């Protein structure tokens, strides 16, 4: 059993001074085979998820809608009851604990600010439930108003606030009780793009300054990568991969992760040579073999996939030297997005390969353009071999 | 123009004209004639004389009966409204929280009895409440009471009748309000540590204020002037302005005083109606 020592714990932690067996884990979700939400009787919304959230980290559950990430969040909050498995927060099994008794607070996607209460009363609501003395509540509310820069607007009602301001209040409200675990449900979904980028950094700064452990849910991979210290990619109720944004992006462990996080070119192929320091893969879509500079666990003859990120390819009009890792094609489409241009190159086999090119020069002259015949190539270390 | 005009014609035909007629009669004098009141205008010898009799209104203040009937009506209507709220709120809440597939069925259950005759349903209550009625027979059989309870022809029976008769007017506005209540507010309250009853008290109840007011007004306003229920279920002591009005019109055949009673009742009801209207517009502006 794990009991976690909290230096900055909420009201429900064990009394200070008691002997702790301390680990770094804050929340632990251990899924049995049918670890699923009660609400969906026939469908397994969350399946066999085994997850440890470390104290103080911002963990993002990332996945397309319907992948079970929100159900997982609601399981943590206590709005859904797992049919199987276990949720442990700070060493305490949450199975029979009602939402109102959990040391967990959530910022809702819609914010769910009480429309009949002003900003201060919204923030104070949770503290009032715990019968905190009035003077203490006022002090804490002022502290939080300061933290989220809403001091002047304490008297406003939710309908008198802008989207960003509402989010600040919602965040302050969910931090008011110093929860052991903060849950953010699609935190930026209600904001427009410009405001979103600003609030992503602001929310992370606030969360880090408070030091609260946080689990967030999002379908936006950029948001997850900007805000989280660790990401868990979910699909069909299963956790595909967990790791730092860098790890998940550069070393995806399966095709789904590779394709969901960023864009990627995936070539199917067969291993024709496998040694400790390299693999050679026959890729019919390229009419050429792929050379990867590390060995893999599969044997010769297994079907695998090779993933190369668009920014790791180079595009040129002259044929590259060497016999591996390049492809010939014709420029079909160019998407100019300012800082980058995205080239869609059609190979002889009919496959479309995407390559991005940073627009370092302002002049457009001499750039590769539509219908040019081009050669794509990449370094042996740029490709990732995926086995499923 | 016609679209705006139709409601105005409606108002003119069914509210302003009848009101004007009643208003006119309230200033007449009783007469043994057909109709049984004097004319206000008389033209004779090139003189137009207008006879306005304010005595009917003064009479309302002189005779204690009217004031106490007004107050008693307000009191009974308020009491019945409160009881209807107590009964109607859990009903509306239950339906709003029921599975969407059966909500309409449950609503139909509330409304269905009202497709039969109003009078019939009030008569049915006589059968339920009377000395050898359903309730008394049941309680006697079960041995809970030895002598039958006197329920019919009491104020209690009137309360029962009004609550029963106006319950849908309480349930429907409450339901439309509660069904719109975003569940995430309730989850947010629970998440912040509020036990279910506190969530109800501090979140659900304040947020359903609009439905409570609308339902209460829809019950209170007609209940004040209710005549049939106190006449059939009430006792000789049951004092309600609707009953007084009826007796004035048909027993005393004093149309002018009866009209004055009606006008005074309307003026009395305008106050809560104005307040209700103000609240509604305010709510509309906020949302």
Coordinates of C-alpha atoms in Angstrom, one line a residue, chain A:
Chain A
X1 CA 0.0 0.0 0.0
X2 CA 1.2 3.5 -0.8
X3 CA 0.6 6.5 1.3
X4 CA 2.0 9.7 0.0
X5 CA 3.4 12.5 2.1
X6 CA 2.0 15.8 1.1
X7 CA 3.7 19.0 2.1
X8 CA 0.9 21.1 0.7
X9 CA -2.0 18.8 1.0
X10 CA -5.7 19.6 1.1
X11 CA -7.9 19.1 4.2
X12 CA -8.4 15.4 3.9
X13 CA -4.8 14.2 4.0
X14 CA -3.7 12.1 7.0
X15 CA -2.5 14.1 9.9
X16 CA 1.0 15.5 9.6
X17 CA 3.6 13.6 11.7
X18 CA 2.1 10.2 11.0
X19 CA 4.6 7.8 9.6
X20 CA 4.5 7.7 5.8
X21 CA 5.7 5.2 3.3
X22 CA 6.3 7.7 0.6
X23 CA 6.4 7.2 -3.1
X24 CA 6.3 9.6 -5.9
X25 CA 2.9 8.5 -7.2
X26 CA -0.1 10.6 -6.5
X27 CA -3.0 9.0 -8.4
X28 CA -2.9 5.5 -9.5
X29 CA -5.4 3.8 -11.8
X30 CA -5.3 0.1 -12.1
X31 CA -7.6 -1.4 -14.6
X32 CA -8.9 -4.9 -14.6
X33 CA -10.1 -6.4 -17.8
X34 CA -13.5 -4.8 -17.7
X35 CA -12.4 -1.5 -16.2
X36 CA -15.3 0.6 -17.5
X37 CA -17.8 3.2 -16.7
X38 CA -21.0 2.0 -15.2
X39 CA -23.0 4.3 -17.4
X40 CA -22.3 2.5 -20.6
X41 CA -23.5 -1.0 -19.8
X42 CA -22.6 -2.6 -23.1
X43 CA -19.6 -0.6 -24.2
X44 CA -16.3 -0.7 -22.5
X45 CA -15.4 3.0 -22.4
X46 CA -12.1 2.6 -20.6
X47 CA -10.5 -0.7 -21.0
X48 CA -7.6 -2.1 -19.0
X49 CA -5.9 1.2 -18.3
X50 CA -3.0 1.1 -15.9
X51 CA -1.7 4.5 -15.1
X52 CA 0.4 6.2 -12.5
X53 CA 0.3 9.9 -12.1
X54 CA 3.3 11.4 -10.4
X55 CA 3.0 14.1 -7.8
X56 CA 3.3 17.6 -9.2
X57 CA 3.1 16.6 -12.9
X58 CA 0.6 17.8 -15.5
X59 CA -0.6 14.8 -17.3
X60 CA -2.6 15.1 -20.5
X61 CA -4.9 12.4 -21.7
X62 CA -5.0 12.8 -25.5
X63 CA -7.3 11.2 -27.9
X64 CA -10.0 11.6 -30.5
X65 CA -13.6 12.1 -29.2
X66 CA -15.1 8.9 -27.9
X67 CA -11.8 7.4 -27.0
X68 CA -12.7 7.2 -23.3
X69 CA -10.5 10.0 -22.0
X70 CA -13.4 12.0 -20.6
X71 CA -14.8 8.8 -18.9
X72 CA -11.4 8.3 -17.3
X73 CA -11.5 11.8 -16.0
X74 CA -15.0 11.4 -14.7
X75 CA -13.9 8.1 -13.0
X76 CA -11.2 10.1 -11.2
X77 CA -13.8 12.8 -10.1
X78 CA -16.2 10.1 -9.0
X79 CA -19.0 10.8 -11.4
X80 CA -18.7 7.3 -12.9
X81 CA -18.1 4.2 -10.9
X82 CA -15.6 1.6 -12.4
X83 CA -17.1 -1.9 -12.9
X84 CA -13.7 -3.3 -12.3
X85 CA -10.3 -2.1 -11.2
X86 CA -9.1 0.4 -8.7
X87 CA -8.5 4.1 -8.4
X88 CA -6.0 5.2 -5.7
X89 CA -5.4 8.8 -4.9
X90 CA -2.6 9.6 -2.4
X91 CA -2.8 6.0 -1.1
X92 CA -6.5 6.1 -0.6
X93 CA -8.8 3.7 -2.5
X94 CA -11.5 5.9 -4.1
X95 CA -14.0 3.0 -4.9
X96 CA -16.6 3.8 -2.3
X97 CA -15.8 7.5 -1.9
X98 CA -18.5 9.9 -3.2
X99 CA -17.5 12.8 -5.5
X100 CA -18.2 15.3 -2.7
X101 CA -15.7 13.6 -0.4
X102 CA -12.9 13.2 -2.9
X103 CA -9.7 15.3 -2.6
X104 CA -10.2 16.1 -6.3
X105 CA -11.5 19.2 -8.0
X106 CA -12.4 19.6 -11.6
X107 CA -12.5 22.5 -14.1
X108 CA -15.4 21.7 -16.4
X109 CA -15.4 22.0 -20.1
X110 CA -18.3 24.5 -19.9
X111 CA -16.8 25.9 -16.7
X112 CA -20.1 25.3 -15.0
X113 CA -19.9 28.5 -13.0
X114 CA -23.0 29.0 -10.9
X115 CA -24.9 31.7 -12.8
X116 CA -26.6 33.0 -9.7
X117 CA -23.4 33.6 -7.8
X118 CA -20.8 36.3 -8.4
X119 CA -17.1 35.6 -8.9
X120 CA -16.2 35.6 -5.2
X121 CA -19.1 33.4 -4.3
X122 CA -18.3 30.9 -7.0
X123 CA -14.7 30.7 -5.7
X124 CA -15.9 30.4 -2.1
X125 CA -18.5 27.7 -2.7
X126 CA -16.2 24.8 -2.1
X127 CA -14.7 26.3 1.0
X128 CA -18.1 27.0 2.4
X129 CA -19.0 23.3 2.1
X130 CA -16.0 22.5 4.3
X131 CA -17.2 25.0 6.9
X132 CA -14.1 27.0 6.7
X133 CA -14.4 30.1 8.9
X134 CA -15.6 33.2 7.1
X135 CA -12.5 35.3 7.6
X136 CA -10.4 32.4 6.2
X137 CA -12.6 32.0 3.2
X138 CA -12.3 35.7 2.4
X139 CA -8.5 35.5 2.7
X140 CA -8.3 32.5 0.4
X141 CA -10.7 34.0 -2.2
X142 CA -8.6 37.2 -2.3
X143 CA -5.5 35.1 -2.7
X144 CA -7.1 33.2 -5.6
X145 CA -8.4 36.4 -7.3
X146 CA -4.9 37.7 -7.2
X147 CA -3.5 34.5 -8.6
X148 CA -5.8 34.5 -11.6
X149 CA -5.8 38.3 -12.0
X150 CA -9.5 38.8 -11.4
X151 CA -9.3 41.1 -8.4
X152 CA -11.2 44.0 -9.9
X153 CA -14.0 41.7 -11.2
X154 CA -14.8 39.9 -7.9
X155 CA -18.4 41.3 -7.9
X156 CA -19.3 40.3 -11.5
X157 CA -21.7 37.5 -12.4
X158 CA -20.6 34.8 -14.9
X159 CA -22.7 36.2 -17.7
X160 CA -20.9 39.5 -17.4
X161 CA -17.5 37.9 -18.0
X162 CA -15.7 37.1 -21.2
X163 CA -14.6 33.5 -22.1
X164 CA -11.1 34.0 -20.8
X165 CA -12.3 35.6 -17.6
X166 CA -14.7 32.8 -17.0
X167 CA -11.9 30.3 -17.4
X168 CA -9.8 32.1 -14.8
X169 CA -12.7 32.0 -12.3
X170 CA -13.3 28.3 -13.1
X171 CA -9.6 27.6 -12.5
X172 CA -9.6 29.6 -9.2
X173 CA -12.7 27.8 -8.0
X174 CA -11.2 24.4 -8.7
X175 CA -7.9 25.4 -6.9
X176 CA -9.7 26.9 -3.9
X177 CA -9.7 23.8 -1.8
X178 CA -6.1 22.9 -2.7
X179 CA -7.1 19.6 -4.2
X180 CA -4.6 16.7 -4.3
X181 CA -5.6 16.3 -7.9
X182 CA -6.8 18.9 -10.3
X183 CA -8.8 17.7 -13.3
X184 CA -9.1 19.8 -16.5
X185 CA -11.8 18.7 -19.0
X186 CA -10.9 20.1 -22.4
X187 CA -9.8 23.4 -20.7
X188 CA -9.4 25.4 -23.9
X189 CA -12.4 24.1 -25.9
X190 CA -14.6 27.2 -25.2
X191 CA -12.0 29.7 -26.3
X192 CA -11.0 31.1 -29.7
X193 CA -7.7 30.2 -31.2
X194 CA -5.8 33.4 -30.3
X195 CA -7.0 33.4 -26.7
X196 CA -6.3 29.7 -26.4
X197 CA -2.6 30.0 -27.0
X198 CA -2.4 32.7 -24.4
X199 CA -4.4 30.9 -21.8
X200 CA -2.5 27.6 -22.3
X201 CA 0.6 29.2 -21.0
X202 CA -1.1 31.2 -18.4
X203 CA -3.0 28.2 -17.0
X204 CA 0.2 26.1 -16.9
X205 CA 2.0 28.9 -15.1
X206 CA -0.7 29.1 -12.5
X207 CA -0.8 25.3 -12.1
X208 CA 3.0 25.1 -11.8
X209 CA 3.1 28.0 -9.3
X210 CA 0.6 26.3 -7.1
X211 CA 2.3 22.9 -7.6
X212 CA -0.9 20.9 -7.9
X213 CA -0.9 17.5 -9.6
X214 CA -3.0 17.8 -12.7
X215 CA -4.7 15.5 -15.1
X216 CA -6.2 17.1 -18.2
X217 CA -8.2 15.8 -21.1
X218 CA -7.8 17.2 -24.6
X219 CA -8.2 16.2 -28.2
X220 CA -5.8 18.9 -29.3
X221 CA -2.3 17.5 -29.5
X222 CA -0.7 21.0 -29.6
X223 CA -2.5 21.9 -26.4
X224 CA -1.4 18.6 -24.8
X225 CA 2.2 19.2 -25.9
X226 CA 2.3 22.8 -24.7
X227 CA 0.7 22.2 -21.4
X228 CA 1.6 18.8 -20.2
X229 CA 4.8 17.3 -18.8
X230 CA 3.6 13.9 -19.8
X231 CA 1.1 12.7 -22.3
X232 CA -1.0 9.5 -22.5
X233 CA -2.4 8.8 -25.9
X234 CA -5.8 7.0 -25.8
X235 CA -7.7 5.1 -28.4
X236 CA -10.8 2.9 -28.0
X237 CA -10.6 3.0 -24.3
X238 CA -7.0 1.8 -24.3
X239 CA -3.9 3.7 -23.4
X240 CA -1.5 3.4 -26.4
X241 CA 1.5 5.2 -25.1
X242 CA 2.6 7.4 -22.2
X243 CA 5.6 9.6 -22.2
X244 CA 6.9 13.2 -22.4
X245 CA 5.7 15.2 -25.4
X246 CA 9.1 14.8 -26.9
X247 CA 9.1 11.0 -26.5
X248 CA 5.6 10.6 -27.8
X249 CA 6.4 12.7 -30.9
X250 CA 9.8 11.4 -31.8
X251 CA 9.4 7.8 -30.6
X252 CA 5.8 6.8 -31.1
X253 CA 5.3 3.1 -30.3
X254 CA 2.6 2.4 -32.8
X255 CA 1.0 3.7 -36.0
X256 CA -2.0 5.3 -34.3
X257 CA 0.1 7.4 -31.9
X258 CA 2.4 8.4 -34.8
X259 CA -0.5 9.5 -36.9
X260 CA -2.5 11.1 -34.1
X261 CA 0.4 13.3 -32.8
X262 CA 1.4 15.5 -35.6
X263 CA 1.6 14.4 -39.2
X264 CA 3.6 11.5 -40.5
X265 CA 4.4 9.6 -43.7
X266 CA 4.0 5.9 -43.1
X267 CA 5.4 3.4 -45.5
X268 CA 4.6 -0.3 -45.2
X269 CA 7.3 -2.8 -45.9
X270 CA 9.0 -6.1 -45.1
X271 CA 12.2 -6.6 -43.2
X272 CA 14.9 -8.0 -45.5
X273 CA 17.9 -7.6 -43.4
X274 CA 18.1 -7.2 -39.6
X275 CA 21.3 -6.8 -37.6
X276 CA 22.2 -5.2 -34.3
X277 CA 23.0 -1.8 -35.8
X278 CA 20.7 -1.5 -38.8
X279 CA 17.7 -2.8 -40.6
X280 CA 16.9 -2.8 -44.3
X281 CA 13.3 -2.7 -45.3
X282 CA 11.8 -3.3 -48.6
X283 CA 9.1 -0.6 -49.2
X284 CA 7.2 -1.3 -52.4
X285 CA 5.5 2.2 -52.2
X286 CA 8.9 3.8 -52.7
X287 CA 10.5 1.4 -55.2
X288 CA 13.4 1.6 -53.0
X289 CA 14.8 0.1 -49.7
X290 CA 14.7 1.9 -46.4
X291 CA 17.8 1.9 -44.2
X292 CA 17.3 2.5 -40.4
X293 CA 20.3 2.8 -38.2
X294 CA 19.2 0.5 -35.4
X295 CA 18.2 -3.0 -35.0
X296 CA 14.6 -4.2 -34.3
X297 CA 13.1 -7.2 -32.5
X298 CA 11.3 -8.5 -35.6
X299 CA 12.9 -11.2 -37.8
X300 CA 13.5 -11.1 -41.5
X301 CA 10.3 -11.3 -43.4
X302 CA 8.0 -9.6 -40.9
X303 CA 5.7 -6.9 -42.2
X304 CA 6.3 -3.5 -40.5
X305 CA 5.8 0.2 -41.0
X306 CA 8.3 3.0 -41.3
X307 CA 7.2 6.5 -40.2
X308 CA 9.0 9.6 -41.2
X309 CA 7.9 13.1 -40.0
X310 CA 7.5 15.7 -42.8
X311 CA 10.0 18.1 -41.3
X312 CA 12.7 15.4 -41.2
X313 CA 12.6 15.0 -45.0
X314 CA 14.5 17.1 -47.5
X315 CA 13.2 18.0 -50.8
X316 CA 15.5 18.7 -53.8
X317 CA 15.5 18.8 -57.6
X318 CA 18.7 16.9 -57.9
X319 CA 18.9 13.1 -57.2
X320 CA 20.5 12.4 -53.8
X321 CA 23.5 10.0 -53.6
X322 CA 23.2 6.7 -51.8
X323 CA 20.9 3.9 -52.6
X324 CA 18.5 4.1 -49.5
X325 CA 16.0 6.4 -48.1
X326 CA 14.8 8.4 -51.0
X327 CA 11.9 8.7 -53.3
X328 CA 11.1 10.4 -56.5
X329 CA 7.9 12.2 -57.2
X330 CA 6.0 15.2 -58.6
X331 CA 4.8 18.2 -56.5
X332 CA 1.0 18.0 -56.4
X333 CA 0.1 20.6 -53.9
X334 CA 1.7 23.3 -51.9
X335 CA 0.1 24.7 -48.8
X336 CA 1.8 27.9 -47.8
X337 CA 1.1 28.6 -44.1
X338 CA 3.5 31.5 -43.5
X339 CA 6.4 30.1 -41.6
X340 CA 6.2 26.8 -43.3
X341 CA 5.3 25.4 -46.7
X342 CA 3.8 21.9 -46.9
X343 CA 4.5 20.1 -50.1
X344 CA 2.4 17.1 -51.2
X345 CA 4.6 15.0 -53.4
X346 CA 3.1 12.1 -55.4
X347 CA 5.4 9.2 -56.0
X348 CA 5.3 6.8 -59.0
X349 CA 3.4 4.3 -56.9
X350 CA 0.7 7.0 -56.4
X351 CA 1.4 7.6 -52.7
X352 CA 1.3 11.1 -51.4
X353 CA 4.2 12.1 -49.2
X354 CA 4.1 15.3 -47.2
X355 CA 7.2 17.3 -46.6
X356 CA 7.5 20.6 -44.8
X357 CA 10.0 23.3 -45.6
X358 CA 10.7 26.3 -43.4
X359 CA 10.4 29.5 -45.3
X360 CA 13.7 31.0 -44.2
X361 CA 14.0 33.5 -47.1
X362 CA 11.4 36.0 -47.9
X363 CA 11.8 35.7 -51.6
X364 CA 9.7 33.1 -53.3
X365 CA 11.9 32.9 -56.4
X366 CA 13.8 29.7 -57.1
X367 CA 11.6 27.7 -54.8
X368 CA 10.3 24.3 -55.9
X369 CA 6.8 24.8 -57.3
X370 CA 3.9 22.9 -58.7
X371 CA 4.6 20.0 -61.1
X372 CA 8.3 20.0 -60.4
X373 CA 10.0 16.7 -60.4
X374 CA 11.6 16.3 -57.0
X375 CA 13.6 13.9 -54.9
X376 CA 12.8 13.3 -51.2
X377 CA 15.4 11.9 -48.8
X378 CA 16.0 11.5 -45.1
X379 CA 18.7 10.4 -42.7
X380 CA 18.8 6.8 -41.4
X381 CA 18.1 8.1 -37.9
X382 CA 15.0 10.1 -38.9
X383 CA 12.7 7.1 -39.5
X384 CA 10.8 5.2 -36.8
X385 CA 10.0 1.5 -37.3
X386 CA 6.6 0.5 -36.1
X387 CA 5.5 -3.0 -35.6
X388 CA 1.7 -2.5 -35.0

